[in-house]
Short mmCIF file of C-alpha atoms in Angstrom, two decimals:
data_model
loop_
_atom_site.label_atom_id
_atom_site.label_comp_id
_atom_site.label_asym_id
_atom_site.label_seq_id
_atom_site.Cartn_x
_atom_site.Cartn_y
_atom_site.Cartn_z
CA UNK A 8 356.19 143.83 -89.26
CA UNK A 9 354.04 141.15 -91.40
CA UNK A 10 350.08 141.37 -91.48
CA UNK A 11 348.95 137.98 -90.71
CA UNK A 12 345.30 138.32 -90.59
CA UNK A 13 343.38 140.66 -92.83
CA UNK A 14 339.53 140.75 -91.51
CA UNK A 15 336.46 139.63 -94.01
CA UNK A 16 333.83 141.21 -92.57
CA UNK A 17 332.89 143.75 -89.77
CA UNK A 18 332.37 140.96 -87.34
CA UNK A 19 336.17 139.10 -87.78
CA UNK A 20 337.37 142.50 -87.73
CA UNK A 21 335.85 143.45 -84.72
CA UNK A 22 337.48 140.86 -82.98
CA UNK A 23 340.59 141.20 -84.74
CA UNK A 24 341.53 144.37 -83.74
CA UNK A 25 340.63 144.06 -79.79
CA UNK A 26 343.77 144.41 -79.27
CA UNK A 27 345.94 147.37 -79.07
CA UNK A 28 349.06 145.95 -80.85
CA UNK A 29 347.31 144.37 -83.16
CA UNK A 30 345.74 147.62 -84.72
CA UNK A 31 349.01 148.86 -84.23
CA UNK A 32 350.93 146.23 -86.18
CA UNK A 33 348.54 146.73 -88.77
CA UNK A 34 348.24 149.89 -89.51
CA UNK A 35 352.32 150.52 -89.14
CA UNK A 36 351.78 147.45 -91.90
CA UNK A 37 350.23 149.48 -94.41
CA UNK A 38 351.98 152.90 -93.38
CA UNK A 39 354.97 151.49 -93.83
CA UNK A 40 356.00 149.19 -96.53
CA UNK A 41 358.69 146.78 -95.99
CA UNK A 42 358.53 146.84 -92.46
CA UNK A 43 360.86 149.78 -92.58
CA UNK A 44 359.39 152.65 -90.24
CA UNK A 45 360.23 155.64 -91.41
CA UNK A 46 360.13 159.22 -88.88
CA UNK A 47 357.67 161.62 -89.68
CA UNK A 48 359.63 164.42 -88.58
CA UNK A 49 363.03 163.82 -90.07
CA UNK A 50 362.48 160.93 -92.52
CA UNK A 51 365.48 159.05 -90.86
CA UNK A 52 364.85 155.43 -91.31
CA UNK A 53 366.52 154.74 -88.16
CA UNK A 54 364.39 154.29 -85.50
CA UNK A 55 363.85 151.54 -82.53
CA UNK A 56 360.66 151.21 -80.89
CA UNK A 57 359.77 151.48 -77.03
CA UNK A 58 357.27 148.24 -76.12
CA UNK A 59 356.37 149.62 -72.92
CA UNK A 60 355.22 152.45 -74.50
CA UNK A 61 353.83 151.85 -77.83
CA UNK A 62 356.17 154.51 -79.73
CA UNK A 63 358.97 154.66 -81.68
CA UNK A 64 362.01 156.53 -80.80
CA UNK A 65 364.25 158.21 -84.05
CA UNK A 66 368.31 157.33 -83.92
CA UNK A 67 368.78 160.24 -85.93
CA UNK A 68 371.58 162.32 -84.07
CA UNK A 69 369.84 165.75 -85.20
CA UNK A 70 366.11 164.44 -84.77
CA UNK A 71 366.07 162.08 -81.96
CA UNK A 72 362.25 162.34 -81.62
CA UNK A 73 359.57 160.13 -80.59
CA UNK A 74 356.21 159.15 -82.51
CA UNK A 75 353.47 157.04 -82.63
CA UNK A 76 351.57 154.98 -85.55
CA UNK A 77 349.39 157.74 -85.21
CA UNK A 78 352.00 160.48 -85.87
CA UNK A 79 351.35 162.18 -89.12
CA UNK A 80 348.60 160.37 -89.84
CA UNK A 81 344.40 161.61 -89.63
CA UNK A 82 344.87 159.79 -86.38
CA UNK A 83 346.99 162.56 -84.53
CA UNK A 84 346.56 163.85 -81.25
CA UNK A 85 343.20 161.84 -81.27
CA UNK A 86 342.57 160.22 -77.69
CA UNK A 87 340.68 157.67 -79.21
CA UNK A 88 341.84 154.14 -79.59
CA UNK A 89 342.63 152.85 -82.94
CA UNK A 90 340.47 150.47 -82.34
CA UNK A 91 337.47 152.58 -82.60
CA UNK A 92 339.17 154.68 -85.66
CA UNK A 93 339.33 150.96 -87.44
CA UNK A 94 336.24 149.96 -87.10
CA UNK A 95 334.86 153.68 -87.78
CA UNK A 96 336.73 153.62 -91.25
CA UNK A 97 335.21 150.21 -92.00
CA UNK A 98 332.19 151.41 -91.66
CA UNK A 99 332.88 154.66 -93.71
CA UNK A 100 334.31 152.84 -96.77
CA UNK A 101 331.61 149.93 -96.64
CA UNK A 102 328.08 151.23 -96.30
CA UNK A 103 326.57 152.01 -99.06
CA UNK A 104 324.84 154.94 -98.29
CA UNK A 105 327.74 156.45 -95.81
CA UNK A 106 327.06 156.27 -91.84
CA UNK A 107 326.10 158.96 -89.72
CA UNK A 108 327.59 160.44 -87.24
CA UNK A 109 324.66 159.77 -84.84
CA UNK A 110 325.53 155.84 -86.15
CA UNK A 111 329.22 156.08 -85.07
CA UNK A 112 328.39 158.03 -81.34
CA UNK A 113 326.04 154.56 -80.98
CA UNK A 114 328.03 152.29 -82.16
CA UNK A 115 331.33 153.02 -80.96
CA UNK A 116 330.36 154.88 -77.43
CA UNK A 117 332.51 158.08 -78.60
CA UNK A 118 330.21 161.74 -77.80
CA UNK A 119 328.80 162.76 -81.39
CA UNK A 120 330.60 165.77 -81.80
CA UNK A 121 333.70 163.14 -81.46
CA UNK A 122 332.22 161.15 -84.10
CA UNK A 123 331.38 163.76 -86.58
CA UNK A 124 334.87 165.01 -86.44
CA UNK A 125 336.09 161.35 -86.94
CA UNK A 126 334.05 161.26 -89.78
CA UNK A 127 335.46 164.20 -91.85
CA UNK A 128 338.57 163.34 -91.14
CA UNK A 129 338.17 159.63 -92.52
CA UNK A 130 336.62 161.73 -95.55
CA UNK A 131 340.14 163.68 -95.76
CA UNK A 132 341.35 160.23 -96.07
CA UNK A 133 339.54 158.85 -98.69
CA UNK A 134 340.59 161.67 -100.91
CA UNK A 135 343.17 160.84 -103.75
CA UNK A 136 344.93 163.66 -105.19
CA UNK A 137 346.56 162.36 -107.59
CA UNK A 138 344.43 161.64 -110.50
CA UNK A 139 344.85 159.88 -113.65
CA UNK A 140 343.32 162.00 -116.60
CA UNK A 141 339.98 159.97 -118.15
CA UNK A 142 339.62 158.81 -121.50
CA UNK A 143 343.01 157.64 -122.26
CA UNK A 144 341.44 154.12 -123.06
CA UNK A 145 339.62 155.77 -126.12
CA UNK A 146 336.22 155.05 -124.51
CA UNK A 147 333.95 158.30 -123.92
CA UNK A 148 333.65 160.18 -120.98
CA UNK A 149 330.23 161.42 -119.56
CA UNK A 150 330.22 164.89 -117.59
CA UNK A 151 327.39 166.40 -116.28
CA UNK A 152 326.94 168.57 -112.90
CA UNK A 153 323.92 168.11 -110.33
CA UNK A 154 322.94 170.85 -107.88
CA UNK A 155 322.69 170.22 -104.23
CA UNK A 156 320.04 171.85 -102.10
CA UNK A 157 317.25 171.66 -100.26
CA UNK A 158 313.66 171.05 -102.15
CA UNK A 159 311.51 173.87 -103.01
CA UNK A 160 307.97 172.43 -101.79
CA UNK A 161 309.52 171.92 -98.39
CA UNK A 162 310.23 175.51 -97.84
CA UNK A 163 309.07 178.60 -95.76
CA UNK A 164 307.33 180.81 -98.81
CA UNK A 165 309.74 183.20 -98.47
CA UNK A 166 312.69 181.34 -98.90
CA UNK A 167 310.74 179.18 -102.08
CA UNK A 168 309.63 182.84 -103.63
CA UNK A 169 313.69 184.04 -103.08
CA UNK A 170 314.80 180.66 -104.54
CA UNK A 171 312.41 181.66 -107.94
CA UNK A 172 314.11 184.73 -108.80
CA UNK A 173 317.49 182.89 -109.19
CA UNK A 174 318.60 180.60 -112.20
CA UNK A 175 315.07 178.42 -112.57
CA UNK A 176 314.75 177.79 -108.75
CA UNK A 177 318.59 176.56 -108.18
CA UNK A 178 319.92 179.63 -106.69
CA UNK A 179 321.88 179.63 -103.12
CA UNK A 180 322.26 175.71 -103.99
CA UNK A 181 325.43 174.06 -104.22
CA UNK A 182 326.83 172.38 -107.56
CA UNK A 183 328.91 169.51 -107.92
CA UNK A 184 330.70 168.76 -111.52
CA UNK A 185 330.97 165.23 -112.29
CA UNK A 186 332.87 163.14 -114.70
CA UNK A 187 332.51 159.10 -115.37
CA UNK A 188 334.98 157.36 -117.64
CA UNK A 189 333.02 154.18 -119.18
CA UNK A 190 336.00 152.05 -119.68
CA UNK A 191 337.77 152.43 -116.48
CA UNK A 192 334.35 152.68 -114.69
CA UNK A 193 336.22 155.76 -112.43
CA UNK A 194 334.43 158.99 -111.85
CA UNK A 195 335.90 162.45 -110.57
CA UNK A 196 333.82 164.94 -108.90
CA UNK A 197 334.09 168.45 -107.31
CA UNK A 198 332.07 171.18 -105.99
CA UNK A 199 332.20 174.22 -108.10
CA UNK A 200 331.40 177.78 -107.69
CA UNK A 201 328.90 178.04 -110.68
CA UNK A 202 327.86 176.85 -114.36
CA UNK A 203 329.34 179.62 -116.52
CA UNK A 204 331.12 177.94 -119.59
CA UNK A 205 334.41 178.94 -118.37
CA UNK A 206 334.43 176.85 -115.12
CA UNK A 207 333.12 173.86 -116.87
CA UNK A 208 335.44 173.43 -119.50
CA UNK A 209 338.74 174.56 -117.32
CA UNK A 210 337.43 171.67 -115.15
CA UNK A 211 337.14 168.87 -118.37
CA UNK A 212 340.49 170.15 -119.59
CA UNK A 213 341.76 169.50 -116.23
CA UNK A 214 340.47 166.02 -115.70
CA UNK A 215 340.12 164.51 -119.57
CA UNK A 216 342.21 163.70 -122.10
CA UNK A 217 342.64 165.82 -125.16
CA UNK A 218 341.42 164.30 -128.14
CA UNK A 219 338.63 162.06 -125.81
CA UNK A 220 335.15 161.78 -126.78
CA UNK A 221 333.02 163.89 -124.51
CA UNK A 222 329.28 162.85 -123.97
CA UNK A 223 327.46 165.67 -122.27
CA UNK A 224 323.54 166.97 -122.23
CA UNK A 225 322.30 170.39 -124.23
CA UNK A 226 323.92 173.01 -121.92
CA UNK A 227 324.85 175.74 -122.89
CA UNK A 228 327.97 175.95 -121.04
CA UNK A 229 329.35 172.73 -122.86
CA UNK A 230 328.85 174.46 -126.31
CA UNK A 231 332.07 175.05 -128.25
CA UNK A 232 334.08 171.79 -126.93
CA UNK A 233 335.36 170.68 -129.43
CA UNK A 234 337.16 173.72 -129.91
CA UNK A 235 339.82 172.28 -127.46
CA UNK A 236 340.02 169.42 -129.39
CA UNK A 237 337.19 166.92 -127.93
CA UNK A 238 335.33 164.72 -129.89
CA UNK A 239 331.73 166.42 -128.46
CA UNK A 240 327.95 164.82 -128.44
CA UNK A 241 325.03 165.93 -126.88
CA UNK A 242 321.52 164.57 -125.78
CA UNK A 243 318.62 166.71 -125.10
CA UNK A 244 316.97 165.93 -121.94
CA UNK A 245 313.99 167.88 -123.55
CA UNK A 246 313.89 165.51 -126.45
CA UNK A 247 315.35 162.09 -125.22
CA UNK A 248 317.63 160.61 -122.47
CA UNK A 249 319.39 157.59 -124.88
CA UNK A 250 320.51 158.16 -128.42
CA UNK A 251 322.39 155.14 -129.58
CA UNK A 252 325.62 155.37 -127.38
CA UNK A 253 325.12 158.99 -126.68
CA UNK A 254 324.03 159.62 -122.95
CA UNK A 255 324.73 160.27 -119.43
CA UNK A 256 323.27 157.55 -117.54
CA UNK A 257 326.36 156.60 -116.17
CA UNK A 258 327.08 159.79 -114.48
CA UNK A 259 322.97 160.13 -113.26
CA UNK A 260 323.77 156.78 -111.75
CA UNK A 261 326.59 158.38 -109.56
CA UNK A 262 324.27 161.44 -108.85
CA UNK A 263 321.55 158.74 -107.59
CA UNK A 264 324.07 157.14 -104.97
CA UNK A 265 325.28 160.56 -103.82
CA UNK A 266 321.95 162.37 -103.12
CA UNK A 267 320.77 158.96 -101.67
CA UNK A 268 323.51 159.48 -98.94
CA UNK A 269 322.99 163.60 -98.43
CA UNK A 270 319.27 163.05 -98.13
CA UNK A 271 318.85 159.66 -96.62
CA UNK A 272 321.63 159.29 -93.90
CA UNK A 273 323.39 162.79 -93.29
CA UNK A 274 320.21 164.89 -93.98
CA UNK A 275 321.96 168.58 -93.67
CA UNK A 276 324.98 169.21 -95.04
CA UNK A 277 326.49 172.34 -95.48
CA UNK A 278 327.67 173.24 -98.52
CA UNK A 279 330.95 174.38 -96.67
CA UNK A 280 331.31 170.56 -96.11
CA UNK A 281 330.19 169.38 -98.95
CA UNK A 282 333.33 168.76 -101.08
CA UNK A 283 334.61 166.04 -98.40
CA UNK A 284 331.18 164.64 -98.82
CA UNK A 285 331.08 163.91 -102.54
CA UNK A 286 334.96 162.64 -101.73
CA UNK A 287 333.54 159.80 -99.49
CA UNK A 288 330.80 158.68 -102.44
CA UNK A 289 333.96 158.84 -105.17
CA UNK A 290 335.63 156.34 -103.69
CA UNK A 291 332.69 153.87 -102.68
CA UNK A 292 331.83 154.23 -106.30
CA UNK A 293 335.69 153.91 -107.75
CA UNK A 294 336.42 150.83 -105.11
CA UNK A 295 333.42 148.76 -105.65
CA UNK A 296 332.60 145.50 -106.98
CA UNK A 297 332.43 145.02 -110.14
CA UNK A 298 332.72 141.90 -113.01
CA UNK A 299 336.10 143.28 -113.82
CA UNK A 300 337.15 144.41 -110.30
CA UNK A 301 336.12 141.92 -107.84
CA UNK A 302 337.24 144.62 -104.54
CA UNK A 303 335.46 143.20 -101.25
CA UNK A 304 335.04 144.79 -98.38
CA UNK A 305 338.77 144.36 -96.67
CA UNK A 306 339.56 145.66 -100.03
CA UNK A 307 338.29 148.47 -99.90
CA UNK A 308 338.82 148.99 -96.41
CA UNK A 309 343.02 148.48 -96.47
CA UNK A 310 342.96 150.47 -99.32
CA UNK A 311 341.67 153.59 -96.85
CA UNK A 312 343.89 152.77 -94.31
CA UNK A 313 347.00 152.83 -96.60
CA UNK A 314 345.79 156.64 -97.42
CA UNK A 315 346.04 158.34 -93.79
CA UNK A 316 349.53 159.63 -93.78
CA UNK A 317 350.24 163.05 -94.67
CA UNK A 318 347.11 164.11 -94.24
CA UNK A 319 345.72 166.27 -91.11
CA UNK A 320 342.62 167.84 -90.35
CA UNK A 321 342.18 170.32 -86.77
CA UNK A 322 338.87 171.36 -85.64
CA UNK A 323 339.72 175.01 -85.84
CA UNK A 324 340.64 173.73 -89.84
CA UNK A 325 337.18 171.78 -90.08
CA UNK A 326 334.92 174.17 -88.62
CA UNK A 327 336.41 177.41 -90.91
CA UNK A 328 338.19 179.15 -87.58
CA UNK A 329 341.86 178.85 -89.65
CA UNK A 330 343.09 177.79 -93.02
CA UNK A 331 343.37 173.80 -93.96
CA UNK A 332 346.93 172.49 -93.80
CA UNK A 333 348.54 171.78 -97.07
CA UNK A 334 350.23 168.98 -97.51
#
């Protein structure tokens, strides 16, 4: 299978993948490299496929099994067309600000509760798990963590006055670490249970190179770095936001886009949630255009598509009722 077209822009790939084979060409394109379709139950790499009915058969002896393009993939068991899932991930990976799910119901003519579901599991999609470590490159890495929540002054009194007798106001909000590496211009971020010094620095040992130069502001639970053998520098926010090439600007730049997105298209989100959230902005921010890596928006959108398999998310797994599947 060969990929003649690849789509520009929302409106050529609207038309482009009208038809059924089409989107299934291409995404069995990208699933499969080298045209070689490979079972998702047995991992033969014998299979023939079944025109009349869209699916592959396996010519394993001890398998035998059928599957679709959307076997194995975010797409299973979904009634809805790839069509719609296409043009749902374009939209995903190429609005700035994310898309609601209010947007996709509209747009597509799929029930909302369809579309939100869509919509995390695109997000499932978009996660990479397997991470380079930052600051290889000798350039310094910025870490800093934001806290998500809703604002004080918008509050019933008695949930503000509860909020002030946690740590300065930020209690019951969620907090998200974040890490930007300023050569590679990639940035890692996670939810994470709380601030204590422990949790932050198990999480920069996890994602940064030993021996890196760590850029960080004055708290307290960043004290004592370079202990593990980081080249550590702080900036006061009390004091100054710049000093020299000391700062975190980069980082506040992601936390900008993110909250943009939470507060400006999805509104509520719970923190349960959350983490496949901050997954969608990661990879809008690590995908996008810049002098040195001119991505577009096909880009960026193949790039998604070539991430669905081996990854599935159930209802009863989104909405808390069972444990996720590990892959």
């Amino acid at each position: 299978m060969e990929q003649q077209i690849t789509p520009t822009s929302l409106l050529e790939a609207i038309r482009y993948f009208s038809d059924v084979d089409v989107c299934i060409e291409f995404v069995a394109s990208l699933r499969w490299l080298g045209g070689v379709v490979e079972c998702p139950h047995c991992g033969g790499k014998n299979a023939g496929f079944l025109k009349t009915r869209r699916i592959w058969k396996c010519r394993v002896p001890e398998c035998r099994k059928q599957f679709s393009v959307k076997t194995g993939t975010i797409f299973e068991e979904s009634p809805i067309g790839l069509d719609k899932w296409l043009m749902a991930i374009w939209l995903v990976v190429n609005c700035k600000n994310g898309i609601s799910s209010y947007e996709i119901h509209r747009d597509l003519k799929v029930t909302q509760k369809s579309a939100w579901f869509m919509l995390h599991r695109i997000r499932l999609a978009l996660k990479n798990g397997t991470w380079a470590k930052l600051g290889g490159g000798g350039e310094p890495v910025e870490v800093d963590e934001t806290f998500i929540g809703g604002k004080p002054k918008n509050m019933h009194a008695k949930r503000r006055l509860k909020m002030k007798t946690g740590m300065n106001g930020y209690a019951e909000k969620a907090i998200v670490i974040g890490m930007l590496d300023r050569d590679s211009r990639q940035v890692r971020a996670k939810v994470i249970p709380n601030v204590k010094r422990e949790t932050l620095q198990n999480e920069i040992l996890n994602s940064i190179e030993r021996k890196a130069t760590v850029y960080t502001d004055g708290w307290q639970g960043y004290v004592d770095l370079a202990k593990q053998e980081y080249i550590h520098d702080t900036v006061s926010h009390l004091e100054e936001y710049v000093r020299g090439s000391v700062h975190t600007q980069g980082i506040e730049n992601f936390w900008s886009l993110l909250k943009r997105g939470l507060n400006g298209t999805y509104v509520a989100v719970e923190p349960f949630h959350l983490e496949r959230y901050v997954d969608e902005q990661a990879f809008r921010f690590n995908n996008r255009a810049t002098k040195d890596n001119p991505l577009n928006d096909a880009d960026r959108f193949m790039l998604a598509v070539s991430q669905i398999s081996g990854k599935r998310l159930t209802y009863a797994e989104l909405t808390g009722k069972v444990a996720t599947t590990q892959f």
